[in-house]
Amino acid sequence: MSSITSGIRLAPLMVDIKADIKTFKDDMSKASVAGVAEAKKISKELSNVTKAGEKLSKAGTNLTKFVTVPLAGAGVAVGKMSMDFESSFAKVSTLLDSNVVDFNKYKKNLLKASDDSKVAVGEFSEAVYGSISAGVDQTKAIEFTTNAMKLAKGGFTDGAKAVDVLTTAINGYGLQAEDATRVSDLLITTQNLGKTTVDELASSMGPVIKMADNANFSIEELSAAYALMTKNGIATAESGTYLKQMLNEITKYGSITDKTLRELTGKGFA
């Protein structure tokens, strides 16, 4: 626990946030009288998080190609696969606009993408449905889902969770469907640098992402925070709780943290 209580450095603009929630407010009070010298010290130590964020961003650009090992499809009867697909595609078709896409061509493209990804067609169709439901353009949903399936394989999770975390990040940060690969790369890199999995991140990051965006805490920085915290022995779910506590504090105008930062640096987080 010493690595936890000794402090977790979490943001580009600097306050020493300790992981022990019981002492959180006391730590904030101490920070308010730390002085310029202490603020500089904290700033120097916290630069590691920014560097980690940059490392995540740089590492991400070439990562996806190493996570393209085909997913193992379940051995099911052809008849059942066909029934599953027809049922799943019937759901997908309710979200398609016949003025925008050709249903038969869309079905063929979906089947091909499922086959290329080595994912059961029923599961792939359900993931496409989830993608469109979450706001992905219907003309981009198959490609988006293909990327999500690669993330699912590399992140030890299923297609539905992969789609969920990608769409949550994209919607929360105001990104585009084309950013799916970059977000996937960041999640895989976070998994590799920390002690977590994409499956665990998918369950934890949802409630944190919008708060992070409101605090101008980039997805690279958020990923770096998860990597650093889990690497230091904090479970992924707990990391999410601590991050929510921190983000809630620093986005409050007039809070101890806000006053301290404005006093020492002339500006706050948000």
Tab-separated table of C-alpha atoms in Angstrom:
chain	number	residue	atom	x	y	z
A	1	MET	CA	0.000	0.000	0.000
A	2	SER	CA	3.014	2.346	0.380
A	3	SER	CA	3.028	3.081	-3.344
A	4	ILE	CA	-0.612	4.087	-3.096
A	5	THR	CA	-0.391	6.323	-0.046
A	6	SER	CA	2.817	7.898	-1.262
A	7	GLY	CA	0.793	9.579	-3.943
A	8	ILE	CA	-0.590	9.112	-7.433
A	9	ARG	CA	0.410	11.798	-9.882
A	10	LEU	CA	-2.470	12.347	-12.160
A	11	ALA	CA	-2.704	15.540	-14.202
A	12	PRO	CA	-0.779	17.950	-16.340
A	13	LEU	CA	-1.645	20.837	-14.078
A	14	MET	CA	-0.770	19.486	-10.840
A	15	VAL	CA	-2.011	18.577	-7.475
A	16	ASP	CA	-0.883	15.674	-5.367
A	17	ILE	CA	-3.970	13.447	-5.236
A	18	LYS	CA	-3.579	10.551	-2.836
A	19	ALA	CA	-5.581	7.376	-3.363
A	20	ASP	CA	-6.830	7.131	0.196
A	21	ILE	CA	-10.300	8.689	0.003
A	22	LYS	CA	-10.445	9.074	3.786
A	23	THR	CA	-7.563	11.539	3.670
A	24	PHE	CA	-8.551	13.133	0.366
A	25	LYS	CA	-9.885	16.395	1.818
A	26	ASP	CA	-7.028	16.649	4.315
A	27	ASP	CA	-4.560	16.271	1.468
A	28	MET	CA	-6.295	19.032	-0.461
A	29	SER	CA	-6.061	21.309	2.562
A	30	LYS	CA	-2.359	20.586	2.922
A	31	ALA	CA	-1.871	21.308	-0.770
A	32	SER	CA	-3.449	24.732	-0.339
A	33	VAL	CA	-0.590	25.852	1.939
A	34	ALA	CA	2.195	23.967	0.198
A	35	GLY	CA	3.605	27.113	-1.421
A	36	VAL	CA	5.217	27.754	-4.755
A	37	ALA	CA	8.259	25.563	-4.022
A	38	GLU	CA	6.102	22.538	-3.277
A	39	ALA	CA	3.949	23.245	-6.309
A	40	LYS	CA	7.056	23.175	-8.513
A	41	LYS	CA	8.101	19.878	-6.951
A	42	ILE	CA	4.670	18.372	-7.580
A	43	SER	CA	4.671	19.711	-11.119
A	44	LYS	CA	8.018	18.040	-11.829
A	45	GLU	CA	6.848	14.699	-10.446
A	46	LEU	CA	3.553	14.876	-12.305
A	47	SER	CA	5.342	15.371	-15.613
A	48	ASN	CA	5.670	11.570	-15.666
A	49	VAL	CA	1.931	11.325	-16.335
A	50	THR	CA	2.129	13.654	-19.311
A	51	LYS	CA	5.057	11.643	-20.645
A	52	ALA	CA	3.097	8.451	-20.134
A	53	GLY	CA	0.202	9.979	-22.055
A	54	GLU	CA	2.531	10.875	-24.904
A	55	LYS	CA	3.923	7.345	-24.850
A	56	LEU	CA	0.408	5.951	-25.130
A	57	SER	CA	-0.406	8.226	-28.036
A	58	LYS	CA	2.814	7.387	-29.925
A	59	ALA	CA	2.650	3.688	-29.213
A	60	GLY	CA	-0.929	3.539	-30.387
A	61	THR	CA	-0.310	4.389	-34.027
A	62	ASN	CA	1.338	1.070	-34.850
A	63	LEU	CA	-0.366	-1.196	-32.359
A	64	THR	CA	-3.549	-2.362	-34.024
A	65	LYS	CA	-1.735	-4.365	-36.692
A	66	PHE	CA	-0.317	-6.554	-33.929
A	67	VAL	CA	-3.773	-7.306	-32.561
A	68	THR	CA	-5.235	-8.725	-35.743
A	69	VAL	CA	-4.967	-12.381	-34.845
A	70	PRO	CA	-8.299	-13.840	-36.010
A	71	LEU	CA	-10.926	-14.522	-33.372
A	72	ALA	CA	-11.753	-18.170	-32.903
A	73	GLY	CA	-15.316	-18.841	-33.986
A	74	ALA	CA	-17.472	-21.242	-32.046
A	75	GLY	CA	-18.208	-24.531	-33.756
A	76	VAL	CA	-21.929	-24.374	-34.372
A	77	ALA	CA	-24.196	-25.994	-36.896
A	78	VAL	CA	-24.705	-24.192	-40.170
A	79	GLY	CA	-28.449	-24.196	-39.732
A	80	LYS	CA	-28.282	-22.567	-36.311
A	81	MET	CA	-25.783	-20.003	-37.588
A	82	SER	CA	-28.155	-19.110	-40.384
A	83	MET	CA	-31.083	-18.741	-37.986
A	84	ASP	CA	-29.006	-16.629	-35.602
A	85	PHE	CA	-27.896	-14.390	-38.434
A	86	GLU	CA	-31.381	-13.872	-39.839
A	87	SER	CA	-32.653	-12.998	-36.382
A	88	SER	CA	-29.774	-10.628	-35.670
A	89	PHE	CA	-29.860	-8.993	-39.075
A	90	ALA	CA	-33.598	-8.437	-38.686
A	91	LYS	CA	-32.694	-6.261	-35.687
A	92	VAL	CA	-29.977	-4.456	-37.638
A	93	SER	CA	-32.365	-3.795	-40.517
A	94	THR	CA	-34.701	-1.855	-38.219
A	95	LEU	CA	-31.941	0.755	-37.884
A	96	LEU	CA	-31.065	0.938	-41.580
A	97	ASP	CA	-32.406	3.566	-43.943
A	98	SER	CA	-33.282	2.032	-47.307
A	99	ASN	CA	-32.655	5.437	-48.895
A	100	VAL	CA	-29.043	5.279	-47.709
A	101	VAL	CA	-28.037	1.620	-47.927
A	102	ASP	CA	-29.044	-1.395	-49.981
A	103	PHE	CA	-30.209	-4.090	-47.548
A	104	ASN	CA	-28.982	-7.057	-49.612
A	105	LYS	CA	-25.574	-5.497	-50.197
A	106	TYR	CA	-25.338	-4.550	-46.527
A	107	LYS	CA	-26.140	-8.138	-45.539
A	108	LYS	CA	-23.422	-9.485	-47.864
A	109	ASN	CA	-20.876	-7.004	-46.519
A	110	LEU	CA	-21.782	-7.931	-42.957
A	111	LEU	CA	-21.408	-11.653	-43.707
A	112	LYS	CA	-18.018	-11.072	-45.320
A	113	ALA	CA	-16.783	-8.939	-42.425
A	114	SER	CA	-17.913	-11.595	-39.960
A	115	ASP	CA	-16.131	-14.291	-41.922
A	116	ASP	CA	-12.944	-12.225	-42.286
A	117	SER	CA	-12.945	-11.517	-38.542
A	118	LYS	CA	-13.621	-15.176	-37.702
A	119	VAL	CA	-16.507	-14.110	-35.488
A	120	ALA	CA	-19.856	-15.903	-35.366
A	121	VAL	CA	-22.194	-14.014	-37.631
A	122	GLY	CA	-24.858	-13.692	-34.953
A	123	GLU	CA	-22.405	-12.053	-32.544
A	124	PHE	CA	-21.069	-9.783	-35.271
A	125	SER	CA	-24.570	-8.686	-36.261
A	126	GLU	CA	-25.459	-7.934	-32.640
A	127	ALA	CA	-22.318	-5.808	-32.376
A	128	VAL	CA	-23.240	-3.915	-35.551
A	129	TYR	CA	-26.666	-3.288	-34.047
A	130	GLY	CA	-25.035	-1.976	-30.858
A	131	SER	CA	-22.724	0.266	-32.857
A	132	ILE	CA	-25.528	1.900	-34.824
A	133	SER	CA	-27.677	2.202	-31.689
A	134	ALA	CA	-24.824	4.077	-29.996
A	135	GLY	CA	-24.632	6.607	-32.818
A	136	VAL	CA	-22.194	5.136	-35.334
A	137	ASP	CA	-23.232	6.008	-38.888
A	138	GLN	CA	-24.883	2.995	-40.551
A	139	THR	CA	-22.515	3.279	-43.515
A	140	LYS	CA	-19.509	3.004	-41.171
A	141	ALA	CA	-20.884	0.524	-38.641
A	142	ILE	CA	-19.486	-2.641	-40.242
A	143	GLU	CA	-15.950	-1.259	-40.397
A	144	PHE	CA	-16.318	0.116	-36.876
A	145	THR	CA	-17.462	-3.287	-35.611
A	146	THR	CA	-14.555	-4.995	-37.366
A	147	ASN	CA	-12.175	-2.751	-35.384
A	148	ALA	CA	-14.125	-3.499	-32.203
A	149	MET	CA	-13.710	-7.235	-32.760
A	150	LYS	CA	-9.943	-6.802	-33.022
A	151	LEU	CA	-10.050	-4.914	-29.730
A	152	ALA	CA	-12.167	-7.676	-28.176
A	153	LYS	CA	-9.568	-10.287	-29.092
A	154	GLY	CA	-6.590	-8.279	-27.874
A	155	GLY	CA	-8.412	-7.070	-24.767
A	156	PHE	CA	-9.812	-10.365	-23.491
A	157	THR	CA	-13.403	-9.221	-23.818
A	158	ASP	CA	-16.403	-9.748	-26.073
A	159	GLY	CA	-17.662	-7.766	-29.026
A	160	ALA	CA	-20.482	-6.103	-27.117
A	161	LYS	CA	-18.149	-4.706	-24.446
A	162	ALA	CA	-15.618	-3.613	-27.049
A	163	VAL	CA	-18.314	-1.720	-28.943
A	164	ASP	CA	-19.587	-0.223	-25.693
A	165	VAL	CA	-16.246	1.178	-24.511
A	166	LEU	CA	-15.363	2.494	-27.979
A	167	THR	CA	-18.680	4.249	-28.497
A	168	THR	CA	-18.628	5.621	-24.943
A	169	ALA	CA	-15.181	7.117	-25.526
A	170	ILE	CA	-16.104	8.487	-28.941
A	171	ASN	CA	-19.364	10.024	-27.727
A	172	GLY	CA	-17.898	11.252	-24.434
A	173	TYR	CA	-14.936	12.999	-26.051
A	174	GLY	CA	-16.832	14.162	-29.143
A	175	LEU	CA	-14.702	12.044	-31.471
A	176	GLN	CA	-15.573	10.425	-34.798
A	177	ALA	CA	-16.076	6.783	-35.742
A	178	GLU	CA	-12.791	7.043	-37.633
A	179	ASP	CA	-11.063	7.497	-34.262
A	180	ALA	CA	-11.999	3.949	-33.225
A	181	THR	CA	-8.590	2.560	-34.169
A	182	ARG	CA	-6.749	5.222	-32.153
A	183	VAL	CA	-8.955	4.619	-29.103
A	184	SER	CA	-8.500	0.856	-29.477
A	185	ASP	CA	-4.738	1.304	-29.592
A	186	LEU	CA	-4.792	3.418	-26.430
A	187	LEU	CA	-6.859	0.828	-24.574
A	188	ILE	CA	-4.557	-2.017	-25.602
A	189	THR	CA	-1.501	0.057	-24.643
A	190	THR	CA	-3.078	0.836	-21.264
A	191	GLN	CA	-3.617	-2.889	-20.772
A	192	ASN	CA	0.004	-3.579	-21.666
A	193	LEU	CA	1.504	-0.819	-19.483
A	194	GLY	CA	-0.761	-1.365	-16.479
A	195	LYS	CA	-2.196	-4.370	-14.683
A	196	THR	CA	-5.630	-4.418	-16.245
A	197	THR	CA	-7.531	-5.673	-19.272
A	198	VAL	CA	-9.730	-3.962	-21.825
A	199	ASP	CA	-12.601	-5.984	-20.367
A	200	GLU	CA	-12.013	-4.363	-16.964
A	201	LEU	CA	-11.467	-0.928	-18.501
A	202	ALA	CA	-14.732	-1.251	-20.423
A	203	SER	CA	-16.576	-1.792	-17.146
A	204	SER	CA	-14.811	1.056	-15.336
A	205	MET	CA	-14.227	3.902	-17.792
A	206	GLY	CA	-17.805	4.626	-18.839
A	207	PRO	CA	-18.797	6.854	-15.898
A	208	VAL	CA	-15.364	8.524	-15.858
A	209	ILE	CA	-15.001	9.539	-19.511
A	210	LYS	CA	-17.491	12.415	-19.618
A	211	MET	CA	-16.159	13.853	-16.358
A	212	ALA	CA	-12.645	13.643	-17.757
A	213	ASP	CA	-13.647	15.475	-20.911
A	214	ASN	CA	-15.308	18.217	-18.832
A	215	ALA	CA	-12.033	18.614	-16.922
A	216	ASN	CA	-9.992	18.830	-20.154
A	217	PHE	CA	-8.393	15.525	-19.151
A	218	SER	CA	-7.609	13.943	-22.531
A	219	ILE	CA	-8.164	10.305	-23.370
A	220	GLU	CA	-4.379	9.874	-23.498
A	221	GLU	CA	-4.080	11.284	-19.965
A	222	LEU	CA	-7.017	9.214	-18.721
A	223	SER	CA	-5.455	6.082	-20.203
A	224	ALA	CA	-2.112	6.977	-18.635
A	225	ALA	CA	-3.781	7.432	-15.243
A	226	TYR	CA	-5.390	3.987	-15.431
A	227	ALA	CA	-2.080	2.446	-16.513
A	228	LEU	CA	-0.139	4.072	-13.662
A	229	MET	CA	-2.715	3.341	-10.979
A	230	THR	CA	-3.269	-0.303	-11.889
A	231	LYS	CA	0.468	-0.816	-12.286
A	232	ASN	CA	0.836	0.369	-8.688
A	233	GLY	CA	-1.602	-2.226	-7.429
A	234	ILE	CA	-4.957	-0.424	-7.496
A	235	ALA	CA	-7.711	-2.523	-9.068
A	236	THR	CA	-9.276	-1.127	-12.217
A	237	ALA	CA	-12.680	-0.558	-10.614
A	238	GLU	CA	-11.093	1.243	-7.648
A	239	SER	CA	-9.019	3.348	-10.019
A	240	GLY	CA	-12.225	4.502	-11.665
A	241	THR	CA	-13.656	5.463	-8.273
A	242	TYR	CA	-10.564	7.475	-7.332
A	243	LEU	CA	-10.501	9.191	-10.703
A	244	LYS	CA	-14.158	10.197	-10.360
A	245	GLN	CA	-13.411	11.634	-6.916
A	246	MET	CA	-10.460	13.579	-8.286
A	247	LEU	CA	-12.258	14.863	-11.373
A	248	ASN	CA	-15.280	15.872	-9.344
A	249	GLU	CA	-13.047	17.881	-7.006
A	250	ILE	CA	-10.954	19.629	-9.630
A	251	THR	CA	-13.938	20.675	-11.753
A	252	LYS	CA	-15.617	22.470	-8.852
A	253	TYR	CA	-14.985	26.194	-9.161
A	254	GLY	CA	-14.013	27.523	-5.759
A	255	SER	CA	-13.004	24.140	-4.330
A	256	ILE	CA	-9.792	23.855	-2.313
A	257	THR	CA	-8.038	22.316	-5.304
A	258	ASP	CA	-9.283	24.975	-7.689
A	259	LYS	CA	-8.237	27.802	-5.371
A	260	THR	CA	-4.831	26.226	-4.813
A	261	LEU	CA	-4.103	25.808	-8.493
A	262	ARG	CA	-5.254	29.315	-9.357
A	263	GLU	CA	-3.140	30.692	-6.524
A	264	LEU	CA	-0.008	28.795	-7.532
A	265	THR	CA	-0.330	28.669	-11.319
A	266	GLY	CA	-2.835	31.348	-12.252
A	267	LYS	CA	-5.303	28.873	-13.770
A	268	GLY	CA	-7.434	25.873	-12.894
A	269	PHE	CA	-7.990	22.538	-14.571
A	270	ALA	CA	-11.160	23.327	-16.500
